Coordinates of C-alpha atoms (C1' of nucleotides) in Angstrom, one line a residue:
Chain A
M1 CA 0.0 0.0 0.0
E2 CA 1.3 3.4 -0.9
W3 CA 0.0 6.9 -1.0
S4 CA 0.4 9.8 -3.3
I5 CA 1.5 13.1 -1.8
Q6 CA -2.0 14.4 -1.8
E7 CA -3.3 11.5 0.1
V8 CA -0.6 12.0 2.7
V9 CA -1.5 15.7 2.8
R10 CA -5.1 14.8 3.6
A11 CA -4.3 12.2 6.2
S12 CA -1.6 14.2 8.0
G13 CA -2.5 17.8 7.5
V14 CA 1.1 18.5 6.4
T15 CA 1.4 20.5 3.2
S16 CA 3.0 19.1 0.2
R17 CA 5.5 21.8 0.3
A18 CA 6.6 20.7 3.7
L19 CA 6.8 17.1 2.5
R20 CA 9.0 18.1 -0.4
H21 CA 11.1 20.1 2.0
Y22 CA 11.6 17.1 4.3
D23 CA 12.6 15.2 1.2
D24 CA 15.1 17.9 0.2
V25 CA 16.7 17.9 3.6
G26 CA 16.7 14.2 3.8
L27 CA 14.4 14.0 6.7
L28 CA 11.7 11.9 5.1
K29 CA 12.3 10.3 1.7
P30 CA 9.4 8.8 -0.2
K31 CA 9.5 5.0 -0.4
R32 CA 9.4 5.3 -4.1
I33 CA 9.6 7.9 -6.8
G34 CA 7.7 7.1 -10.0
A35 CA 9.2 7.4 -13.5
N36 CA 7.2 10.7 -13.7
G37 CA 8.9 12.0 -10.6
Y38 CA 5.9 11.6 -8.4
R39 CA 6.5 10.8 -4.8
F40 CA 4.9 7.8 -3.2
Y41 CA 4.9 7.1 0.6
D42 CA 4.4 3.9 2.5
A43 CA 3.1 3.2 6.0
D44 CA 6.6 3.4 7.4
A45 CA 7.0 6.9 6.0
L46 CA 3.7 7.9 7.6
V47 CA 4.9 6.7 10.9
R48 CA 8.1 8.7 10.6
L49 CA 6.1 11.7 9.5
Q50 CA 4.0 11.4 12.6
R51 CA 7.1 11.4 14.8
I52 CA 8.5 14.3 12.9
R53 CA 5.3 16.4 13.4
I54 CA 5.2 15.6 17.1
L55 CA 8.8 16.7 17.5
R56 CA 8.2 19.8 15.4
Q57 CA 5.2 20.8 17.6
L58 CA 7.4 20.4 20.6
G59 CA 9.7 23.0 19.0
L60 CA 12.6 20.9 17.8
G61 CA 14.5 22.0 14.7
L62 CA 14.7 19.8 11.6
P63 CA 18.4 18.9 12.1
E64 CA 17.8 17.9 15.6
I65 CA 14.8 15.8 14.6
G66 CA 17.0 14.2 12.0
R67 CA 19.4 13.2 14.7
V68 CA 16.6 11.7 16.8
M69 CA 15.2 9.8 13.8
T70 CA 18.5 8.2 13.0
G71 CA 19.0 7.2 16.6
E72 CA 22.0 9.4 16.9
T73 CA 20.3 11.2 19.8
D74 CA 17.6 9.6 21.9
N75 CA 14.2 11.1 22.6
G76 CA 14.9 11.8 26.3
T77 CA 18.1 13.7 25.6
A78 CA 16.7 15.7 22.8
L79 CA 13.5 16.6 24.7
R80 CA 15.4 17.5 27.8
A81 CA 17.7 19.8 25.8
Q82 CA 14.7 21.3 24.2
L83 CA 13.0 21.8 27.5
A84 CA 16.1 23.6 28.8
A85 CA 16.2 25.8 25.7
L86 CA 12.5 26.6 26.1
R87 CA 13.0 27.6 29.7
R88 CA 15.9 29.9 28.9
E89 CA 13.8 31.5 26.2
S90 CA 10.9 31.8 28.5
E91 CA 13.0 33.6 31.1
R92 CA 14.4 35.9 28.5
L93 CA 10.8 36.7 27.5
E94 CA 9.9 37.4 31.0
R95 CA 12.7 39.9 31.4
Q96 CA 11.7 41.4 28.1
I97 CA 8.2 41.9 29.3
A98 CA 9.4 43.4 32.5
A99 CA 11.6 45.8 30.6
V100 CA 8.7 46.9 28.3
E101 CA 6.4 47.4 31.3
T102 CA 9.0 49.5 33.0
T103 CA 9.6 51.6 29.9
I104 CA 5.9 52.2 29.5
A105 CA 5.6 53.3 33.1
K106 CA 8.5 55.7 32.7
W107 CA 7.3 57.1 29.4
E108 CA 3.9 57.8 30.9
G109 CA 5.6 59.3 33.9
G110 CA 6.7 62.2 31.8
E111 CA 10.3 61.0 31.3
Q112 CA 9.9 60.6 27.6
L113 CA 12.8 62.9 27.0
M114 CA 15.2 60.6 28.8
A115 CA 16.7 59.0 25.8
Q116 CA 17.5 62.2 24.0
E117 CA 18.9 63.9 27.1
M118 CA 21.0 60.9 27.8
F119 CA 22.7 61.3 24.5
E120 CA 23.3 65.0 24.8
G121 CA 25.2 64.5 28.0
F122 CA 24.7 63.9 31.6
D123 CA 21.1 65.0 32.0
H124 CA 21.3 66.6 35.3
T125 CA 17.8 68.0 35.3
V126 CA 16.4 64.5 35.5
Y127 CA 18.3 63.9 38.7
R128 CA 17.5 67.3 40.2
D129 CA 15.5 65.9 43.1
E130 CA 18.0 63.3 44.0
V131 CA 20.9 65.7 43.8
E132 CA 19.2 68.3 45.9
E133 CA 18.2 65.7 48.4
R134 CA 21.6 64.1 48.7
W135 CA 24.0 67.0 48.3
G136 CA 21.8 70.1 48.8
A137 CA 20.1 72.6 46.6
E138 CA 23.2 74.6 46.3
A139 CA 25.1 71.7 44.7
Y140 CA 22.5 71.4 42.1
A141 CA 22.3 75.1 41.4
T142 CA 26.0 75.2 40.8
G143 CA 26.0 72.3 38.4
D144 CA 23.0 73.8 36.7
R145 CA 24.6 77.1 36.2
W146 CA 27.7 75.5 34.8
W147 CA 25.7 73.3 32.5
R148 CA 23.6 76.2 31.1
S149 CA 26.8 78.2 30.5
L150 CA 27.9 75.7 27.9
T151 CA 27.1 76.1 24.2
A152 CA 25.2 73.3 22.6
Q153 CA 28.5 72.3 21.0
Q154 CA 30.2 72.1 24.3
K155 CA 27.3 70.1 25.8
R156 CA 27.7 67.6 23.0
D157 CA 31.4 67.3 23.6
V158 CA 30.8 66.6 27.2
G159 CA 28.2 64.0 26.2
Q160 CA 30.6 62.4 23.8
Q161 CA 33.2 62.1 26.5
H162 CA 30.7 60.4 28.7
L163 CA 29.8 58.0 25.9
D164 CA 33.4 57.2 25.3
I165 CA 33.9 56.4 28.9
A166 CA 30.8 54.3 29.0
A167 CA 31.9 52.5 25.8
D168 CA 35.3 51.8 27.3
Y169 CA 33.8 50.4 30.5
G170 CA 31.7 48.2 28.3
T171 CA 34.6 46.9 26.3
A172 CA 36.6 46.2 29.5
S173 CA 33.6 44.4 31.0
A174 CA 33.0 42.3 27.9
A175 CA 36.7 41.4 27.9
G176 CA 36.3 40.0 31.4
Q177 CA 38.8 42.4 32.9
D178 CA 39.0 43.0 36.7
P179 CA 37.3 46.2 37.8
A180 CA 40.3 46.9 40.0
S181 CA 42.9 46.3 37.3
G182 CA 45.1 49.1 36.1
E183 CA 43.3 49.4 32.7
V184 CA 39.9 49.7 34.2
Q185 CA 41.1 52.1 36.9
A186 CA 42.4 54.3 34.2
I187 CA 38.9 54.5 32.8
A188 CA 37.6 55.3 36.3
Q189 CA 40.1 58.1 36.5
R190 CA 38.8 59.6 33.3
H191 CA 35.3 59.1 34.6
Y192 CA 36.3 61.0 37.8
D193 CA 37.9 63.8 35.8
W194 CA 34.9 64.1 33.6
L195 CA 32.6 64.3 36.6
K196 CA 34.8 67.0 38.2
T197 CA 34.6 69.0 35.0
S198 CA 30.9 68.6 34.8
T199 CA 29.9 69.2 38.3
G200 CA 32.7 71.2 39.9
T201 CA 33.8 69.1 42.9
V202 CA 33.4 65.4 43.4
S203 CA 33.4 64.1 47.0
K204 CA 34.0 60.5 47.8
G205 CA 30.4 60.2 49.0
Y206 CA 29.1 61.7 45.8
F207 CA 31.2 59.3 43.7
L208 CA 30.1 56.3 45.7
G209 CA 26.5 57.4 45.6
L210 CA 26.7 57.7 41.9
A211 CA 28.1 54.3 41.7
D212 CA 25.1 52.9 43.5
M213 CA 22.7 54.9 41.4
Y214 CA 24.2 53.3 38.3
V215 CA 23.1 49.9 39.5
A216 CA 19.9 50.9 41.2
D217 CA 18.4 53.2 38.7
P218 CA 17.1 51.7 35.5
R219 CA 17.5 55.1 33.8
F220 CA 21.2 54.4 33.7
A221 CA 20.8 51.0 32.1
G222 CA 20.6 52.6 28.7
N223 CA 23.9 54.2 29.3
Y224 CA 25.7 51.2 30.7
A225 CA 24.5 48.4 28.6
R226 CA 25.5 47.0 25.3
D227 CA 23.2 44.8 23.3
G228 CA 21.0 44.2 26.2
V229 CA 23.8 43.1 28.5
E230 CA 24.1 45.5 31.4
Y231 CA 27.4 46.2 33.0
A232 CA 26.4 48.9 35.5
G233 CA 27.5 46.5 38.2
F234 CA 30.9 46.3 36.7
V235 CA 31.1 50.1 36.6
R236 CA 30.1 50.3 40.2
E237 CA 32.9 48.0 41.2
A238 CA 35.4 50.0 39.3
M239 CA 34.2 53.2 40.8
R240 CA 34.3 51.8 44.3
A241 CA 37.8 50.5 43.8
Y242 CA 38.8 53.9 42.5
A243 CA 37.2 55.8 45.4
E244 CA 38.8 53.5 47.9
H245 CA 42.3 54.2 46.6
N246 CA 42.1 57.8 45.5
L247 CA 39.4 59.7 47.3
Chain B
M1 CA 30.3 68.3 14.6
E2 CA 30.0 65.0 12.9
W3 CA 31.2 61.5 13.4
S4 CA 32.6 58.8 11.2
I5 CA 31.0 55.4 11.3
Q6 CA 33.7 54.0 13.5
E7 CA 33.3 56.8 16.0
V8 CA 29.6 56.0 16.2
V9 CA 30.4 52.4 16.6
R10 CA 32.6 53.1 19.6
A11 CA 30.2 55.4 21.1
S12 CA 27.1 53.3 20.7
G13 CA 28.2 49.7 20.5
V14 CA 26.2 49.3 17.3
T15 CA 28.2 47.6 14.5
S16 CA 28.9 49.3 11.3
R17 CA 27.0 46.6 9.5
A18 CA 23.9 47.4 11.5
L19 CA 24.3 51.1 10.7
R20 CA 24.6 50.4 7.1
H21 CA 21.6 48.2 7.3
Y22 CA 19.6 51.0 9.0
D23 CA 20.7 53.2 6.2
D24 CA 19.6 50.6 3.6
V25 CA 16.1 50.3 5.1
G26 CA 15.8 54.0 5.6
L27 CA 15.6 53.9 9.3
L28 CA 18.7 56.0 10.0
K29 CA 20.2 58.0 7.2
P30 CA 23.7 59.6 7.8
K31 CA 23.5 63.4 7.8
R32 CA 26.0 63.5 5.0
I33 CA 27.8 61.2 2.7
G34 CA 31.2 62.2 1.6
A35 CA 32.4 62.3 -2.0
N36 CA 34.2 59.0 -1.2
G37 CA 31.0 57.4 -0.1
Y38 CA 31.9 57.6 3.6
R39 CA 29.0 58.0 6.0
F40 CA 29.0 60.9 8.5
Y41 CA 26.5 61.1 11.4
D42 CA 25.5 64.1 13.4
A43 CA 24.2 64.5 16.9
D44 CA 20.6 64.2 15.7
A45 CA 21.4 60.9 14.1
L46 CA 22.9 59.7 17.4
V47 CA 19.8 60.6 19.2
R48 CA 17.7 58.7 16.7
L49 CA 20.1 55.8 17.0
Q50 CA 19.7 55.7 20.8
R51 CA 16.0 55.5 20.4
I52 CA 16.3 52.8 17.8
R53 CA 18.5 50.7 20.0
I54 CA 16.1 51.1 23.0
L55 CA 13.2 50.0 21.0
R56 CA 15.1 47.2 19.5
Q57 CA 16.1 46.0 22.9
L58 CA 12.5 46.0 23.8
G59 CA 11.9 43.7 20.9
L60 CA 10.3 45.9 18.3
G61 CA 10.9 45.2 14.7
L62 CA 12.6 47.7 12.4
P63 CA 9.4 48.5 10.4
E64 CA 7.5 49.2 13.6
I65 CA 10.4 51.3 14.9
G66 CA 10.3 53.2 11.7
R67 CA 6.7 54.0 12.3
V68 CA 7.4 55.2 15.8
M69 CA 10.3 57.4 14.6
T70 CA 8.2 59.2 12.0
G71 CA 5.5 59.8 14.5
E72 CA 3.1 57.6 12.6
T73 CA 2.7 55.5 15.8
D74 CA 3.3 56.9 19.2
N75 CA 5.5 55.3 21.8
G76 CA 2.7 54.2 24.1
T77 CA 0.7 52.5 21.4
A78 CA 3.7 50.7 20.0
L79 CA 5.0 49.6 23.4
R80 CA 1.6 48.4 24.5
A81 CA 1.2 46.4 21.3
Q82 CA 4.6 45.0 21.8
L83 CA 3.7 44.1 25.4
A84 CA 0.6 42.2 24.2
A85 CA 2.6 40.4 21.6
L86 CA 5.3 39.4 24.2
R87 CA 2.6 38.1 26.5
R88 CA 1.1 36.0 23.8
E89 CA 4.4 34.6 22.9
S90 CA 5.1 33.9 26.6
E91 CA 1.9 32.0 27.0
R92 CA 2.7 30.0 23.9
L93 CA 6.0 29.2 25.3
E94 CA 4.5 28.1 28.6
R95 CA 2.2 25.7 26.7
Q96 CA 5.1 24.5 24.7
I97 CA 7.1 23.8 27.9
A98 CA 4.1 22.0 29.4
A99 CA 3.8 19.9 26.3
V100 CA 7.4 18.9 26.3
E101 CA 7.3 18.0 30.0
T102 CA 4.2 15.9 29.4
T103 CA 5.9 14.2 26.5
I104 CA 9.0 13.4 28.5
A105 CA 7.0 11.9 31.3
K106 CA 5.0 9.8 28.9
W107 CA 8.1 8.6 27.0
E108 CA 9.8 7.7 30.2
G109 CA 6.6 6.0 31.4
G110 CA 7.1 3.3 28.7
E111 CA 4.6 4.7 26.3
Q112 CA 7.2 5.4 23.7
L113 CA 5.3 3.3 21.2
M114 CA 2.4 5.7 21.3
A115 CA 3.1 7.6 18.1
Q116 CA 3.6 4.5 16.0
E117 CA 0.5 2.8 17.4
M118 CA -1.5 5.9 16.9
F119 CA -0.7 5.8 13.3
E120 CA -1.4 2.2 12.9
G121 CA -4.9 2.7 14.2
F122 CA -6.8 3.2 17.3
D123 CA -4.3 2.0 19.8
H124 CA -6.6 0.3 22.2
T125 CA -3.9 -1.3 24.4
V126 CA -2.8 2.1 25.6
Y127 CA -6.4 2.7 26.9
R128 CA -6.8 -0.8 28.3
D129 CA -7.0 0.4 31.9
E130 CA -9.5 3.1 31.1
V131 CA -11.6 0.9 28.9
E132 CA -11.7 -1.9 31.5
E133 CA -12.5 0.6 34.2
R134 CA -15.3 2.2 32.4
W135 CA -16.9 -0.5 30.3
G136 CA -15.5 -3.7 31.9
A137 CA -12.8 -6.2 31.2
E138 CA -15.1 -8.1 28.8
A139 CA -15.5 -5.1 26.6
Y140 CA -11.8 -4.7 26.3
A141 CA -11.2 -8.4 25.7
T142 CA -13.7 -8.3 22.9
G143 CA -12.1 -5.3 21.2
D144 CA -8.7 -6.9 21.7
R145 CA -9.7 -10.1 20.0
W146 CA -11.2 -8.3 17.1
W147 CA -8.1 -6.1 16.7
R148 CA -5.7 -9.1 16.9
S149 CA -7.7 -10.9 14.3
L150 CA -6.9 -8.3 11.7
T151 CA -3.9 -8.5 9.4
A152 CA -1.4 -5.7 9.5
Q153 CA -2.9 -4.5 6.2
Q154 CA -6.4 -4.3 7.7
K155 CA -5.0 -2.6 10.7
R156 CA -3.5 0.1 8.6
D157 CA -6.7 0.5 6.7
V158 CA -8.6 1.0 9.9
G159 CA -6.0 3.5 10.9
Q160 CA -6.2 5.3 7.6
Q161 CA -10.0 5.7 8.0
H162 CA -9.4 7.2 11.4
L163 CA -6.9 9.6 10.0
D164 CA -9.3 10.6 7.2
I165 CA -12.0 11.3 9.8
A166 CA -9.6 13.3 11.9
A167 CA -8.4 15.2 8.9
D168 CA -12.0 16.0 7.9
Y169 CA -12.8 17.2 11.4
G170 CA -9.8 19.4 11.2
T171 CA -10.8 20.9 7.9
A172 CA -14.3 21.6 9.1
S173 CA -13.0 23.2 12.3
A174 CA -10.5 25.3 10.4
A175 CA -13.3 26.4 8.1
G176 CA -15.3 27.6 11.1
Q177 CA -18.2 25.3 10.6
D178 CA -20.7 24.6 13.3
P179 CA -20.2 21.2 15.0
A180 CA -23.9 20.6 14.8
S181 CA -24.2 21.4 11.1
G182 CA -25.0 18.7 8.6
E183 CA -21.6 18.5 7.1
V184 CA -19.9 18.0 10.5
Q185 CA -22.5 15.6 11.6
A186 CA -21.9 13.5 8.5
I187 CA -18.3 13.2 9.7
A188 CA -19.5 12.3 13.2
Q189 CA -21.6 9.6 11.5
R190 CA -18.5 8.1 9.8
H191 CA -16.7 8.4 13.1
Y192 CA -19.5 6.5 14.8
D193 CA -19.5 3.8 12.1
W194 CA -15.7 3.5 12.3
L195 CA -15.9 3.0 16.1
K196 CA -18.7 0.4 15.7
T197 CA -16.6 -1.5 13.3
S198 CA -13.5 -1.2 15.5
T199 CA -15.1 -2.1 18.8
G200 CA -18.3 -4.0 18.1
T201 CA -20.9 -1.9 19.8
V202 CA -20.9 1.7 20.8
S203 CA -23.2 2.9 23.5
K204 CA -24.1 6.5 24.0
G205 CA -22.1 6.5 27.3
Y206 CA -19.1 5.1 25.6
F207 CA -19.3 7.7 22.8
L208 CA -19.7 10.6 25.1
G209 CA -16.9 9.3 27.3
L210 CA -14.7 9.1 24.3
A211 CA -15.6 12.7 23.4
D212 CA -14.5 13.8 26.8
M213 CA -11.3 11.9 26.6
Y214 CA -10.4 13.6 23.4
V215 CA -10.3 16.8 25.2
A216 CA -8.9 15.7 28.5
D217 CA -6.2 13.3 27.4
P218 CA -3.2 14.9 25.7
R219 CA -2.4 11.7 24.0
F220 CA -5.3 12.6 21.6
A221 CA -3.9 16.0 20.9
G222 CA -1.5 14.5 18.4
N223 CA -4.5 13.0 16.5
Y224 CA -6.8 16.0 16.7
A225 CA -4.4 18.8 16.0
R226 CA -3.1 20.5 12.9
D227 CA -0.1 22.6 13.0
G228 CA -0.3 23.1 16.7
V229 CA -3.9 24.1 16.7
E230 CA -5.9 21.6 18.6
Y231 CA -9.5 21.0 17.6
A232 CA -10.3 18.2 20.1
G233 CA -12.9 20.6 21.6
F234 CA -14.6 20.9 18.2
V235 CA -14.6 17.1 17.8
R236 CA -16.2 16.7 21.3
E237 CA -19.0 19.1 20.4
A238 CA -19.6 17.3 17.2
M239 CA -19.7 14.0 19.0
R240 CA -22.1 15.3 21.6
A241 CA -24.5 16.7 19.1
Y242 CA -24.4 13.4 17.3
A243 CA -25.0 11.4 20.4
E244 CA -27.8 13.7 21.4
H245 CA -29.7 13.1 18.2
N246 CA -28.8 9.6 17.2
L247 CA -28.0 7.5 20.3
Chain C
dG1 C1' -7.8 12.6 -30.3
dC2 C1' -8.4 16.7 -27.8
dT3 C1' -9.6 19.5 -23.9
dT4 C1' -10.1 20.2 -19.2
dG5 C1' -9.0 20.0 -14.5
dA6 C1' -6.7 18.0 -10.7
dC7 C1' -2.3 16.9 -9.2
dA8 C1' 2.6 16.5 -9.9
dT9 C1' 7.3 18.4 -10.7
dT10 C1' 11.4 21.7 -10.2
dG11 C1' 13.2 26.2 -9.4
dA12 C1' 13.4 30.5 -7.0
dC13 C1' 12.2 34.5 -4.1
dG14 C1' 10.5 36.1 0.5
dC15 C1' 10.8 36.7 5.5
dT16 C1' 14.1 39.0 10.0
dG17 C1' 18.1 41.4 11.1
dC18 C1' 21.9 41.6 10.7
dG19 C1' 27.0 38.4 10.8
dT20 C1' 30.4 37.4 7.9
dC21 C1' 33.4 37.0 4.1
dA22 C1' 35.2 39.0 -0.3
dA23 C1' 37.1 42.3 -3.2
dC24 C1' 38.5 47.1 -3.5
dT25 C1' 39.2 52.0 -2.6
dT26 C1' 40.7 55.8 0.7
dG27 C1' 42.9 58.2 4.3
dT28 C1' 46.6 58.6 7.4
dA29 C1' 51.1 57.8 9.2
dC30 C1' 55.9 56.8 8.7
Chain D
dG1 C1' 56.3 54.7 -1.3
dT2 C1' 54.4 51.6 1.5
dA3 C1' 51.6 50.0 5.3
dC4 C1' 47.8 49.6 7.8
dA5 C1' 43.4 51.0 9.4
dA6 C1' 39.0 52.1 8.0
dG7 C1' 35.7 52.9 4.4
dT8 C1' 32.8 51.1 0.6
dT9 C1' 29.5 47.9 -2.1
dG10 C1' 27.8 43.4 -3.0
dA11 C1' 26.3 38.8 -1.8
dC12 C1' 25.5 34.6 0.9
dG13 C1' 23.7 32.5 5.1
dC14 C1' 20.2 31.4 8.6
dA15 C1' 14.9 28.3 9.6
dG16 C1' 11.2 26.5 7.7
dC17 C1' 8.6 26.4 4.8
dG18 C1' 4.7 29.9 2.0
dT19 C1' 3.9 31.3 -2.3
dC20 C1' 4.1 32.1 -7.0
dA21 C1' 5.7 30.6 -11.7
dA22 C1' 6.3 27.7 -15.5
dT23 C1' 5.5 23.2 -17.0
dG24 C1' 4.6 18.0 -17.2
dT25 C1' 1.2 14.0 -16.3
dC26 C1' -2.9 11.4 -15.8
dA27 C1' -7.8 10.1 -15.8
dA28 C1' -12.2 11.5 -17.5
dG29 C1' -15.5 13.4 -20.8
dC30 C1' -16.8 14.7 -25.6

DNA sequence: GCTTGACATTGACGCTGCGTCAACTTGTAC
DNA sequence: GTACAAGTTGACGCAGCGTCAATGTCAAGC
């Protein structure tokens, strides 16, 4: 008993295109190919097709299914690997969802200018409340006057410097360097200098406070993240080491 | 002030390839292109790039990002749509995970032959316990004797009939037909006839019990599903309507 | 013997967002 | 003049088929 491709389609719900694809990739060869090129499947092929479909519905890729079919990998191993992959993907999605929710909340909270300001430099106005609360209204006013005195060009330069510093931190972090190493501490030094230029004076407490803010405040995540991998924690460690030895 | 592509790369962490891609698809055009073909970006472009990256990290596609950037869609709408999409995807993943877990458990429980048997026909041995519990040991023995009396060829034919019936249910379900409609009830009639041939006699209770099993038992999902969309519920309704009017 | 219609075949492009060569040209430094 | 870094424009690759397009085959009816 053998079936034409259309009969298989009706029985299995798999499209003929998919069947031809399985044939192309060697996953399911027809039992016989007529002189006219027509594909004919037998019962064994239908059994294999059923298994293929089940594994596909469970999310396995065709190459992996091929390995299972040939016995190269057994069902349990393949399914457990798939389960682990699905769990990872699920967790990633959950984080993604949390990130979108946070962003929506922020955007609706009137902080929609965040991204732009971030790029134009250290957007001190966003942190006005915090700065005044931690270091006094006078400290904020000083920084504000200095900032306003800059030309747009100068502001962008300051911003660019910050971006360079952030990028270098990111490179060091990605390279697996120690936050306390000489290279990273040199970046921290530039970071400190940049802050001093931007804000006038930088106390140890201010510097350490900033370090904590980098980790605690998601608004910084955009600045200290690369392709979704945040390294604010790395920056904090580098800043702490720097403060410990130099301030 | 303008930056070369490498400077943008260092400042943003975005690869030059991505930047050229954004240019190609019209998402982020350089401010200026030199006589040598070199791309040069300005501060505005960097701001746009930052926004693009943020939206990308939140999982939005480039076309959607383009719509947001032109103001065609606002942030809130886009993000909420994205959130909804993520939630759907998350739920799908959870179901996927549950399915894989179930399958692993079954496979380890010694039911690894399920798939094959399914295809060879109504695998009554798998349901032995349930059948005996619900309709008595004698009912099972009768069905078993009948089944064993068949040749492999006959078994396959019976299986093929079941597949055809299942496929027709699937087509009707996908077409949005009413389970109680004439067409669908005709399928239910064939289903009933097939069952009668397979098991001897079919009581109303047996038929309705089977209908419930189709929905409750995931082992049937493979039979009454097409491309991941289960229609066991549809089958149950059709069977109930049939039983109500004919048994 | 011809037409029609259903079913079959083999290409080949499309989708998503870039990564990754490949083959060259430019700019900058020594 | 010669390197070397950085720039450019193609073009393929990926995952799994969906979707034409162009064309051949086969059974049935006139």
